[in-house]
Amino acid sequence: AGLGQVFVVSEKKGIWQPAQEVPGIAALNQRGQARINSVSCTSAGNCSAGGNYEDGSGHTQVFVVSEVKGTWGSAEEVPGSAALNQGGTAEITSVACGAADNCGAGGLYEDSSGKQHAFVVSEADGAWGNAEEVPGTAQVYSVATSVSCPSAGNCDAAGYYGDNGGLEQAFVAAETNGTWGPAEEIPMPDLSQRGLASVTLSCGSAANCSASGDFRDDADNQQAFAGIGKKGVWGTAEEIPGSAALNQGGEAEIHSLSCRPAGNCSAGGMYADNSGALQALVASETNSTWGTAEEVPGSAALNQGGNAVTLSVSCASAGNCSAGGYYTD
């Protein structure tokens, strides 16, 4: 019928099983515009996923669904989210799990005046709590774009908010033992004079995280940045070394970040070269020091159409990561 439905599929002992429609989603997704935006797995057969659907009134609402011991349960509307979402536009952007049945998620909702706000929600022992506005962001518009949970009840959420000058700035909020603390701005005094475009986050252990994204420099070019938080204290973000030299076309983005362990991360995204072609980028952090960004080896030879992007990065241990994306032939 051309409607948007959602599926999940599990791999067991190296073999992918048949895809299945998410149980229970049909009852929620009355208008047929559903999507899953994020999946996180803590151990074999134990995963959670989150996304959004369109209810019978045409409002976009958010849902979560969990797999336990290889069996997917029923999708449920995020508790408390509909009460927040008076404007009828909500989205889960990120799901992360610190242990089986203990996860966190974040995204956005729209209040009755049409202003967007960042929200977070936590799962403890298989039960999702009520969604809440990220503490400290009530007076501004904001979006939570990334969540990372290194252990049960200990998560961090990152995103952006609009400051008094109308520019977007990066924030991070920490959950400690199941309670979310107030958002704080990631220090970017020399970088974000013209605001930023996005931020992604990964935590190697509780309160030890890295963040990366893109910002507008004084020449209004889009550049890549990285920041490091240790024991809950964030240092000043820096431009990723070498990224500006690659980014002659002034259009760099970071799409994904993975840290394992803390202080050892890899990031992926793209930049525009001196001909304006988009090329795939990766950069790595070792012992809390970011190395020089580089074009994904061999990607330029594939990318004859001039449009390549690294979309996702995942690291199993320090210096051992995989990345994927796309290019144009």
C-alpha positions as YAML, in Angstrom:
chain: A
units: angstrom
residues:
- id: 1
  name: ALA
  ca: [0.00, 0.00, 0.00]
- id: 2
  name: GLY
  ca: [3.08, 2.24, -0.02]
- id: 3
  name: LEU
  ca: [2.96, 2.77, 3.76]
- id: 4
  name: GLY
  ca: [6.02, 2.91, 5.99]
- id: 5
  name: GLN
  ca: [6.35, -0.13, 8.29]
- id: 6
  name: VAL
  ca: [9.19, -1.27, 10.55]
- id: 7
  name: PHE
  ca: [11.09, -4.57, 10.76]
- id: 8
  name: VAL
  ca: [13.76, -6.17, 12.89]
- id: 9
  name: VAL
  ca: [16.10, -9.00, 12.02]
- id: 10
  name: SER
  ca: [18.51, -10.96, 14.19]
- id: 11
  name: GLU
  ca: [21.75, -12.77, 13.47]
- id: 12
  name: LYS
  ca: [22.35, -15.99, 15.43]
- id: 13
  name: LYS
  ca: [25.69, -17.79, 15.37]
- id: 14
  name: GLY
  ca: [26.63, -16.01, 12.17]
- id: 15
  name: ILE
  ca: [23.40, -16.67, 10.28]
- id: 16
  name: TRP
  ca: [20.86, -13.91, 9.63]
- id: 17
  name: GLN
  ca: [17.32, -14.97, 10.42]
- id: 18
  name: PRO
  ca: [14.22, -13.84, 8.43]
- id: 19
  name: ALA
  ca: [13.15, -10.24, 8.94]
- id: 20
  name: GLN
  ca: [9.91, -9.74, 10.87]
- id: 21
  name: GLU
  ca: [7.52, -6.88, 11.35]
- id: 22
  name: VAL
  ca: [8.00, -5.39, 14.80]
- id: 23
  name: PRO
  ca: [5.35, -7.04, 17.02]
- id: 24
  name: GLY
  ca: [2.59, -4.67, 18.08]
- id: 25
  name: ILE
  ca: [3.62, -1.84, 15.78]
- id: 26
  name: ALA
  ca: [0.59, -2.17, 13.50]
- id: 27
  name: ALA
  ca: [-1.76, -1.21, 16.35]
- id: 28
  name: LEU
  ca: [0.27, 1.95, 17.01]
- id: 29
  name: ASN
  ca: [1.11, 2.93, 13.43]
- id: 30
  name: GLN
  ca: [-2.39, 3.89, 12.28]
- id: 31
  name: ARG
  ca: [-1.23, 6.18, 9.47]
- id: 32
  name: GLY
  ca: [1.58, 3.95, 8.22]
- id: 33
  name: GLN
  ca: [4.60, 6.20, 8.64]
- id: 34
  name: ALA
  ca: [6.92, 4.30, 10.96]
- id: 35
  name: ARG
  ca: [10.69, 3.94, 11.08]
- id: 36
  name: ILE
  ca: [13.38, 2.56, 13.37]
- id: 37
  name: ASN
  ca: [16.22, 5.02, 13.86]
- id: 38
  name: SER
  ca: [18.53, 3.20, 16.26]
- id: 39
  name: VAL
  ca: [19.35, -0.30, 17.56]
- id: 40
  name: SER
  ca: [21.66, -1.29, 20.42]
- id: 41
  name: CYS
  ca: [22.68, -4.79, 21.59]
- id: 42
  name: THR
  ca: [24.50, -5.59, 24.83]
- id: 43
  name: SER
  ca: [24.83, -9.35, 24.40]
- id: 44
  name: ALA
  ca: [23.70, -12.09, 22.04]
- id: 45
  name: GLY
  ca: [19.92, -11.97, 21.68]
- id: 46
  name: ASN
  ca: [19.45, -8.93, 23.90]
- id: 47
  name: CYS
  ca: [18.80, -5.69, 22.02]
- id: 48
  name: SER
  ca: [16.60, -2.60, 22.06]
- id: 49
  name: ALA
  ca: [15.41, -0.39, 19.23]
- id: 50
  name: GLY
  ca: [13.61, 2.91, 18.99]
- id: 51
  name: GLY
  ca: [11.88, 5.02, 16.41]
- id: 52
  name: ASN
  ca: [8.69, 6.82, 15.56]
- id: 53
  name: TYR
  ca: [5.26, 6.17, 14.06]
- id: 54
  name: GLU
  ca: [2.17, 8.14, 13.05]
- id: 55
  name: ASP
  ca: [-0.90, 7.68, 15.23]
- id: 56
  name: GLY
  ca: [-4.53, 7.85, 14.17]
- id: 57
  name: SER
  ca: [-4.57, 11.65, 14.60]
- id: 58
  name: GLY
  ca: [-1.63, 12.10, 12.25]
- id: 59
  name: HIS
  ca: [0.78, 12.92, 15.10]
- id: 60
  name: THR
  ca: [4.28, 11.49, 15.10]
- id: 61
  name: GLN
  ca: [4.94, 9.58, 18.32]
- id: 62
  name: VAL
  ca: [7.91, 7.59, 19.63]
- id: 63
  name: PHE
  ca: [8.20, 3.90, 20.46]
- id: 64
  name: VAL
  ca: [10.69, 1.41, 21.84]
- id: 65
  name: VAL
  ca: [10.91, -2.37, 21.48]
- id: 66
  name: SER
  ca: [13.23, -4.91, 23.09]
- id: 67
  name: GLU
  ca: [14.59, -8.32, 22.21]
- id: 68
  name: VAL
  ca: [15.15, -10.64, 25.19]
- id: 69
  name: LYS
  ca: [16.97, -13.94, 24.78]
- id: 70
  name: GLY
  ca: [16.37, -13.84, 21.03]
- id: 71
  name: THR
  ca: [12.67, -12.99, 21.05]
- id: 72
  name: TRP
  ca: [11.36, -9.54, 20.17]
- id: 73
  name: GLY
  ca: [8.62, -8.21, 22.45]
- id: 74
  name: SER
  ca: [5.85, -5.79, 21.49]
- id: 75
  name: ALA
  ca: [6.51, -2.19, 20.56]
- id: 76
  name: GLU
  ca: [5.27, 0.35, 23.09]
- id: 77
  name: GLU
  ca: [4.81, 4.08, 23.01]
- id: 78
  name: VAL
  ca: [7.50, 5.65, 25.17]
- id: 79
  name: PRO
  ca: [5.76, 6.24, 28.52]
- id: 80
  name: GLY
  ca: [4.98, 9.89, 29.14]
- id: 81
  name: SER
  ca: [6.08, 11.00, 25.68]
- id: 82
  name: ALA
  ca: [2.59, 11.76, 24.34]
- id: 83
  name: ALA
  ca: [1.94, 14.12, 27.27]
- id: 84
  name: LEU
  ca: [5.09, 16.06, 26.38]
- id: 85
  name: ASN
  ca: [4.46, 15.97, 22.64]
- id: 86
  name: GLN
  ca: [1.59, 18.45, 22.48]
- id: 87
  name: GLY
  ca: [2.72, 19.67, 19.06]
- id: 88
  name: GLY
  ca: [2.51, 16.20, 17.57]
- id: 89
  name: THR
  ca: [6.07, 15.78, 16.30]
- id: 90
  name: ALA
  ca: [8.40, 13.47, 18.21]
- id: 91
  name: GLU
  ca: [11.41, 11.39, 17.23]
- id: 92
  name: ILE
  ca: [13.87, 9.01, 18.87]
- id: 93
  name: THR
  ca: [17.31, 9.72, 17.43]
- id: 94
  name: SER
  ca: [19.44, 7.36, 19.51]
- id: 95
  name: VAL
  ca: [19.16, 4.21, 21.67]
- id: 96
  name: ALA
  ca: [22.01, 2.80, 23.79]
- id: 97
  name: CYS
  ca: [22.12, -0.08, 26.27]
- id: 98
  name: GLY
  ca: [24.49, -0.45, 29.22]
- id: 99
  name: ALA
  ca: [23.30, -3.98, 30.03]
- id: 100
  name: ALA
  ca: [20.49, -6.30, 28.98]
- id: 101
  name: ASP
  ca: [17.13, -4.64, 29.79]
- id: 102
  name: ASN
  ca: [18.92, -1.46, 30.92]
- id: 103
  name: CYS
  ca: [19.02, 1.16, 28.18]
- id: 104
  name: GLY
  ca: [18.61, 4.84, 27.46]
- id: 105
  name: ALA
  ca: [17.17, 6.78, 24.54]
- id: 106
  name: GLY
  ca: [16.91, 10.38, 23.46]
- id: 107
  name: GLY
  ca: [15.37, 12.56, 20.82]
- id: 108
  name: LEU
  ca: [12.96, 15.44, 20.46]
- id: 109
  name: TYR
  ca: [9.35, 16.42, 20.90]
- id: 110
  name: GLU
  ca: [7.31, 19.50, 20.06]
- id: 111
  name: ASP
  ca: [5.46, 21.53, 22.66]
- id: 112
  name: SER
  ca: [2.07, 23.19, 22.14]
- id: 113
  name: SER
  ca: [3.72, 26.31, 20.72]
- id: 114
  name: GLY
  ca: [5.65, 24.30, 18.11]
- id: 115
  name: LYS
  ca: [9.05, 24.60, 19.83]
- id: 116
  name: GLN
  ca: [11.29, 21.53, 19.79]
- id: 117
  name: HIS
  ca: [12.73, 20.18, 23.04]
- id: 118
  name: ALA
  ca: [15.23, 17.44, 23.82]
- id: 119
  name: PHE
  ca: [14.04, 14.46, 25.83]
- id: 120
  name: VAL
  ca: [15.61, 11.40, 27.41]
- id: 121
  name: VAL
  ca: [14.12, 8.18, 28.75]
- id: 122
  name: SER
  ca: [15.63, 5.26, 30.66]
- id: 123
  name: GLU
  ca: [14.91, 1.55, 30.90]
- id: 124
  name: ALA
  ca: [15.67, -0.26, 34.17]
- id: 125
  name: ASP
  ca: [15.35, -4.03, 34.50]
- id: 126
  name: GLY
  ca: [13.15, -4.27, 31.43]
- id: 127
  name: ALA
  ca: [10.73, -1.44, 32.27]
- id: 128
  name: TRP
  ca: [10.89, 1.90, 30.48]
- id: 129
  name: GLY
  ca: [10.38, 4.92, 32.73]
- id: 130
  name: ASN
  ca: [8.71, 8.17, 31.75]
- id: 131
  name: ALA
  ca: [10.23, 10.40, 29.11]
- id: 132
  name: GLU
  ca: [11.49, 13.70, 30.50]
- id: 133
  name: GLU
  ca: [12.73, 16.93, 29.04]
- id: 134
  name: VAL
  ca: [16.51, 17.13, 29.36]
- id: 135
  name: PRO
  ca: [16.97, 19.04, 32.65]
- id: 136
  name: GLY
  ca: [18.05, 22.64, 32.14]
- id: 137
  name: THR
  ca: [16.81, 23.03, 28.56]
- id: 138
  name: ALA
  ca: [13.24, 24.20, 29.18]
- id: 139
  name: GLN
  ca: [13.80, 27.80, 28.05]
- id: 140
  name: VAL
  ca: [15.41, 27.01, 24.69]
- id: 141
  name: TYR
  ca: [14.75, 24.87, 21.67]
- id: 142
  name: SER
  ca: [16.89, 21.76, 21.77]
- id: 143
  name: VAL
  ca: [17.40, 18.28, 20.29]
- id: 144
  name: ALA
  ca: [19.13, 15.23, 21.79]
- id: 145
  name: THR
  ca: [21.04, 13.67, 18.91]
- id: 146
  name: SER
  ca: [23.14, 10.97, 20.57]
- id: 147
  name: VAL
  ca: [23.00, 8.72, 23.67]
- id: 148
  name: SER
  ca: [25.70, 6.45, 25.07]
- id: 149
  name: CYS
  ca: [25.32, 4.08, 28.06]
- id: 150
  name: PRO
  ca: [28.52, 2.38, 29.27]
- id: 151
  name: SER
  ca: [26.72, 0.66, 32.18]
- id: 152
  name: ALA
  ca: [23.23, 0.18, 33.58]
- id: 153
  name: GLY
  ca: [21.78, 3.48, 34.81]
- id: 154
  name: ASN
  ca: [24.78, 5.49, 33.66]
- id: 155
  name: CYS
  ca: [24.27, 7.22, 30.33]
- id: 156
  name: ASP
  ca: [25.16, 10.47, 28.65]
- id: 157
  name: ALA
  ca: [23.12, 12.36, 26.08]
- id: 158
  name: ALA
  ca: [24.44, 15.00, 23.71]
- id: 159
  name: GLY
  ca: [22.73, 17.37, 21.34]
- id: 160
  name: TYR
  ca: [22.34, 21.04, 20.56]
- id: 161
  name: TYR
  ca: [20.29, 24.00, 21.73]
- id: 162
  name: GLY
  ca: [19.64, 27.52, 20.49]
- id: 163
  name: ASP
  ca: [21.46, 30.23, 22.48]
- id: 164
  name: ASN
  ca: [20.31, 33.82, 23.04]
- id: 165
  name: GLY
  ca: [21.93, 34.87, 19.79]
- id: 166
  name: GLY
  ca: [20.05, 32.28, 17.78]
- id: 167
  name: LEU
  ca: [23.12, 30.07, 17.28]
- id: 168
  name: GLU
  ca: [23.16, 26.34, 17.96]
- id: 169
  name: GLN
  ca: [25.57, 25.15, 20.66]
- id: 170
  name: ALA
  ca: [26.51, 21.65, 21.86]
- id: 171
  name: PHE
  ca: [25.31, 20.28, 25.20]
- id: 172
  name: VAL
  ca: [25.78, 17.10, 27.18]
- id: 173
  name: ALA
  ca: [23.70, 15.74, 30.07]
- id: 174
  name: ALA
  ca: [24.68, 12.82, 32.30]
- id: 175
  name: GLU
  ca: [22.59, 10.13, 33.96]
- id: 176
  name: THR
  ca: [24.11, 8.81, 37.19]
- id: 177
  name: ASN
  ca: [22.61, 5.78, 38.92]
- id: 178
  name: GLY
  ca: [19.35, 6.26, 37.05]
- id: 179
  name: THR
  ca: [18.92, 10.03, 37.55]
- id: 180
  name: TRP
  ca: [19.47, 12.56, 34.79]
- id: 181
  name: GLY
  ca: [21.44, 15.68, 35.72]
- id: 182
  name: PRO
  ca: [21.23, 19.12, 34.06]
- id: 183
  name: ALA
  ca: [22.57, 19.83, 30.60]
- id: 184
  name: GLU
  ca: [25.84, 21.70, 30.30]
- id: 185
  name: GLU
  ca: [27.41, 23.33, 27.30]
- id: 186
  name: ILE
  ca: [30.48, 21.65, 25.79]
- id: 187
  name: PRO
  ca: [33.16, 24.41, 25.87]
- id: 188
  name: MET
  ca: [33.87, 25.61, 22.32]
- id: 189
  name: PRO
  ca: [34.95, 29.25, 22.80]
- id: 190
  name: ASP
  ca: [37.28, 29.41, 19.80]
- id: 191
  name: LEU
  ca: [35.13, 27.38, 17.43]
- id: 192
  name: SER
  ca: [31.40, 28.00, 17.68]
- id: 193
  name: GLN
  ca: [31.16, 31.73, 17.00]
- id: 194
  name: ARG
  ca: [28.71, 30.93, 14.20]
- id: 195
  name: GLY
  ca: [27.09, 27.90, 15.79]
- id: 196
  name: LEU
  ca: [27.25, 24.20, 15.04]
- id: 197
  name: ALA
  ca: [25.36, 21.72, 12.92]
- id: 198
  name: SER
  ca: [25.45, 18.42, 14.79]
- id: 199
  name: VAL
  ca: [27.01, 16.46, 17.66]
- id: 200
  name: THR
  ca: [27.51, 12.75, 18.35]
- id: 201
  name: LEU
  ca: [28.69, 11.10, 21.56]
- id: 202
  name: SER
  ca: [30.30, 7.89, 22.78]
- id: 203
  name: CYS
  ca: [31.33, 6.90, 26.32]
- id: 204
  name: GLY
  ca: [33.98, 4.29, 27.05]
- id: 205
  name: SER
  ca: [33.05, 4.18, 30.74]
- id: 206
  name: ALA
  ca: [30.73, 6.05, 33.09]
- id: 207
  name: ALA
  ca: [31.40, 9.82, 32.91]
- id: 208
  name: ASN
  ca: [34.30, 9.31, 30.47]
- id: 209
  name: CYS
  ca: [33.15, 10.27, 27.00]
- id: 210
  name: SER
  ca: [34.11, 11.87, 23.74]
- id: 211
  name: ALA
  ca: [31.94, 14.04, 21.50]
- id: 212
  name: SER
  ca: [32.36, 15.04, 17.90]
- id: 213
  name: GLY
  ca: [30.44, 16.96, 15.29]
- id: 214
  name: ASP
  ca: [30.65, 19.97, 13.04]
- id: 215
  name: PHE
  ca: [30.60, 23.75, 13.50]
- id: 216
  name: ARG
  ca: [30.74, 26.94, 11.45]
- id: 217
  name: ASP
  ca: [34.06, 28.78, 11.50]
- id: 218
  name: ASP
  ca: [34.58, 32.53, 11.11]
- id: 219
  name: ALA
  ca: [34.56, 32.17, 7.32]
- id: 220
  name: ASP
  ca: [31.22, 30.32, 7.57]
- id: 221
  name: ASN
  ca: [32.82, 27.05, 6.50]
- id: 222
  name: GLN
  ca: [31.63, 23.86, 8.14]
- id: 223
  name: GLN
  ca: [34.46, 22.15, 10.05]
- id: 224
  name: ALA
  ca: [34.81, 19.06, 12.27]
- id: 225
  name: PHE
  ca: [35.40, 19.21, 16.04]
- id: 226
  name: ALA
  ca: [36.04, 16.82, 18.91]
- id: 227
  name: GLY
  ca: [35.77, 17.22, 22.68]
- id: 228
  name: ILE
  ca: [36.73, 15.00, 25.61]
- id: 229
  name: GLY
  ca: [35.01, 14.57, 28.98]
- id: 230
  name: LYS
  ca: [36.87, 12.95, 31.88]
- id: 231
  name: LYS
  ca: [35.14, 12.08, 35.16]
- id: 232
  name: GLY
  ca: [32.22, 14.23, 34.08]
- id: 233
  name: VAL
  ca: [34.30, 17.35, 33.33]
- id: 234
  name: TRP
  ca: [34.48, 18.49, 29.73]
- id: 235
  name: GLY
  ca: [37.60, 20.10, 28.35]
- id: 236
  name: THR
  ca: [37.62, 22.64, 25.55]
- id: 237
  name: ALA
  ca: [36.69, 21.17, 22.17]
- id: 238
  name: GLU
  ca: [39.21, 21.36, 19.31]
- id: 239
  name: GLU
  ca: [39.08, 21.21, 15.57]
- id: 240
  name: ILE
  ca: [39.98, 17.66, 14.55]
- id: 241
  name: PRO
  ca: [43.65, 17.85, 13.52]
- id: 242
  name: GLY
  ca: [44.17, 17.83, 9.78]
- id: 243
  name: SER
  ca: [40.48, 18.05, 8.94]
- id: 244
  name: ALA
  ca: [40.60, 21.67, 7.77]
- id: 245
  name: ALA
  ca: [43.49, 20.91, 5.41]
- id: 246
  name: LEU
  ca: [41.40, 18.20, 3.76]
- id: 247
  name: ASN
  ca: [38.23, 20.27, 3.80]
- id: 248
  name: GLN
  ca: [39.13, 22.78, 1.10]
- id: 249
  name: GLY
  ca: [35.50, 22.98, 0.02]
- id: 250
  name: GLY
  ca: [34.33, 24.01, 3.50]
- id: 251
  name: GLU
  ca: [31.74, 21.30, 4.11]
- id: 252
  name: ALA
  ca: [32.83, 18.78, 6.75]
- id: 253
  name: GLU
  ca: [30.51, 16.60, 8.83]
- id: 254
  name: ILE
  ca: [30.93, 13.92, 11.51]
- id: 255
  name: HIS
  ca: [28.18, 11.28, 11.47]
- id: 256
  name: SER
  ca: [29.37, 8.61, 13.88]
- id: 257
  name: LEU
  ca: [31.69, 8.14, 16.86]
- id: 258
  name: SER
  ca: [32.66, 4.99, 18.77]
- id: 259
  name: CYS
  ca: [34.89, 4.74, 21.86]
- id: 260
  name: ARG
  ca: [36.19, 1.54, 23.40]
- id: 261
  name: PRO
  ca: [37.77, 2.03, 25.90]
- id: 262
  name: ALA
  ca: [37.46, 5.64, 27.08]
- id: 263
  name: GLY
  ca: [39.86, 7.98, 25.31]
- id: 264
  name: ASN
  ca: [40.28, 5.61, 22.38]
- id: 265
  name: CYS
  ca: [37.76, 6.44, 19.69]
- id: 266
  name: SER
  ca: [37.19, 6.61, 15.98]
- id: 267
  name: ALA
  ca: [34.98, 9.07, 14.12]
- id: 268
  name: GLY
  ca: [33.64, 9.03, 10.60]
- id: 269
  name: GLY
  ca: [32.06, 11.54, 8.29]
- id: 270
  name: MET
  ca: [32.92, 13.47, 5.15]
- id: 271
  name: TYR
  ca: [34.57, 16.60, 3.78]
- id: 272
  name: ALA
  ca: [34.53, 18.58, 0.53]
- id: 273
  name: ASP
  ca: [37.80, 18.59, -1.39]
- id: 274
  name: ASN
  ca: [39.15, 21.48, -3.47]
- id: 275
  name: SER
  ca: [36.98, 20.47, -6.42]
- id: 276
  name: GLY
  ca: [33.84, 20.44, -4.27]
- id: 277
  name: ALA
  ca: [33.55, 16.65, -4.34]
- id: 278
  name: LEU
  ca: [32.52, 14.98, -1.09]
- id: 279
  name: GLN
  ca: [35.03, 12.44, 0.24]
- id: 280
  name: ALA
  ca: [34.80, 9.93, 3.12]
- id: 281
  name: LEU
  ca: [36.69, 10.86, 6.30]
- id: 282
  name: VAL
  ca: [37.88, 8.99, 9.40]
- id: 283
  name: ALA
  ca: [39.85, 10.14, 12.44]
- id: 284
  name: SER
  ca: [41.06, 8.37, 15.57]
- id: 285
  name: GLU
  ca: [41.69, 9.30, 19.19]
- id: 286
  name: THR
  ca: [44.40, 7.43, 21.10]
- id: 287
  name: ASN
  ca: [44.86, 7.84, 24.85]
- id: 288
  name: SER
  ca: [42.73, 11.01, 24.77]
- id: 289
  name: THR
  ca: [44.68, 12.64, 21.92]
- id: 290
  name: TRP
  ca: [43.14, 13.03, 18.49]
- id: 291
  name: GLY
  ca: [45.32, 12.10, 15.55]
- id: 292
  name: THR
  ca: [45.20, 13.53, 12.05]
- id: 293
  name: ALA
  ca: [42.03, 13.06, 10.02]
- id: 294
  name: GLU
  ca: [42.42, 11.13, 6.78]
- id: 295
  name: GLU
  ca: [40.47, 10.24, 3.68]
- id: 296
  name: VAL
  ca: [39.25, 6.64, 3.92]
- id: 297
  name: PRO
  ca: [42.01, 4.72, 2.11]
- id: 298
  name: GLY
  ca: [40.94, 3.64, -1.37]
- id: 299
  name: SER
  ca: [37.61, 5.46, -1.21]
- id: 300
  name: ALA
  ca: [38.55, 8.18, -3.69]
- id: 301
  name: ALA
  ca: [39.26, 5.57, -6.38]
- id: 302
  name: LEU
  ca: [35.76, 4.16, -5.88]
- id: 303
  name: ASN
  ca: [34.12, 7.57, -5.59]
- id: 304
  name: GLN
  ca: [34.21, 8.62, -9.24]
- id: 305
  name: GLY
  ca: [30.91, 10.45, -8.85]
- id: 306
  name: GLY
  ca: [32.26, 12.69, -6.08]
- id: 307
  name: ASN
  ca: [29.83, 11.90, -3.28]
- id: 308
  name: ALA
  ca: [31.21, 9.67, -0.51]
- id: 309
  name: VAL
  ca: [30.33, 9.66, 3.20]
- id: 310
  name: THR
  ca: [31.26, 7.54, 6.22]
- id: 311
  name: LEU
  ca: [27.93, 6.99, 8.01]
- id: 312
  name: SER
  ca: [28.68, 4.55, 10.84]
- id: 313
  name: VAL
  ca: [31.70, 3.52, 12.92]
- id: 314
  name: SER
  ca: [31.95, 0.80, 15.57]
- id: 315
  name: CYS
  ca: [35.01, -0.11, 17.68]
- id: 316
  name: ALA
  ca: [35.50, -3.41, 19.50]
- id: 317
  name: SER
  ca: [38.77, -2.38, 21.18]
- id: 318
  name: ALA
  ca: [41.36, 0.38, 20.97]
- id: 319
  name: GLY
  ca: [42.57, 0.69, 17.38]
- id: 320
  name: ASN
  ca: [40.27, -2.04, 16.08]
- id: 321
  name: CYS
  ca: [37.22, -0.52, 14.40]
- id: 322
  name: SER
  ca: [35.09, -0.88, 11.30]
- id: 323
  name: ALA
  ca: [33.32, 1.82, 9.32]
- id: 324
  name: GLY
  ca: [30.79, 1.86, 6.52]
- id: 325
  name: GLY
  ca: [29.15, 4.38, 4.24]
- id: 326
  name: TYR
  ca: [28.48, 5.01, 0.59]
- id: 327
  name: TYR
  ca: [30.06, 6.45, -2.55]
- id: 328
  name: THR
  ca: [28.82, 7.40, -6.03]
- id: 329
  name: ASP
  ca: [30.21, 5.52, -9.03]
...
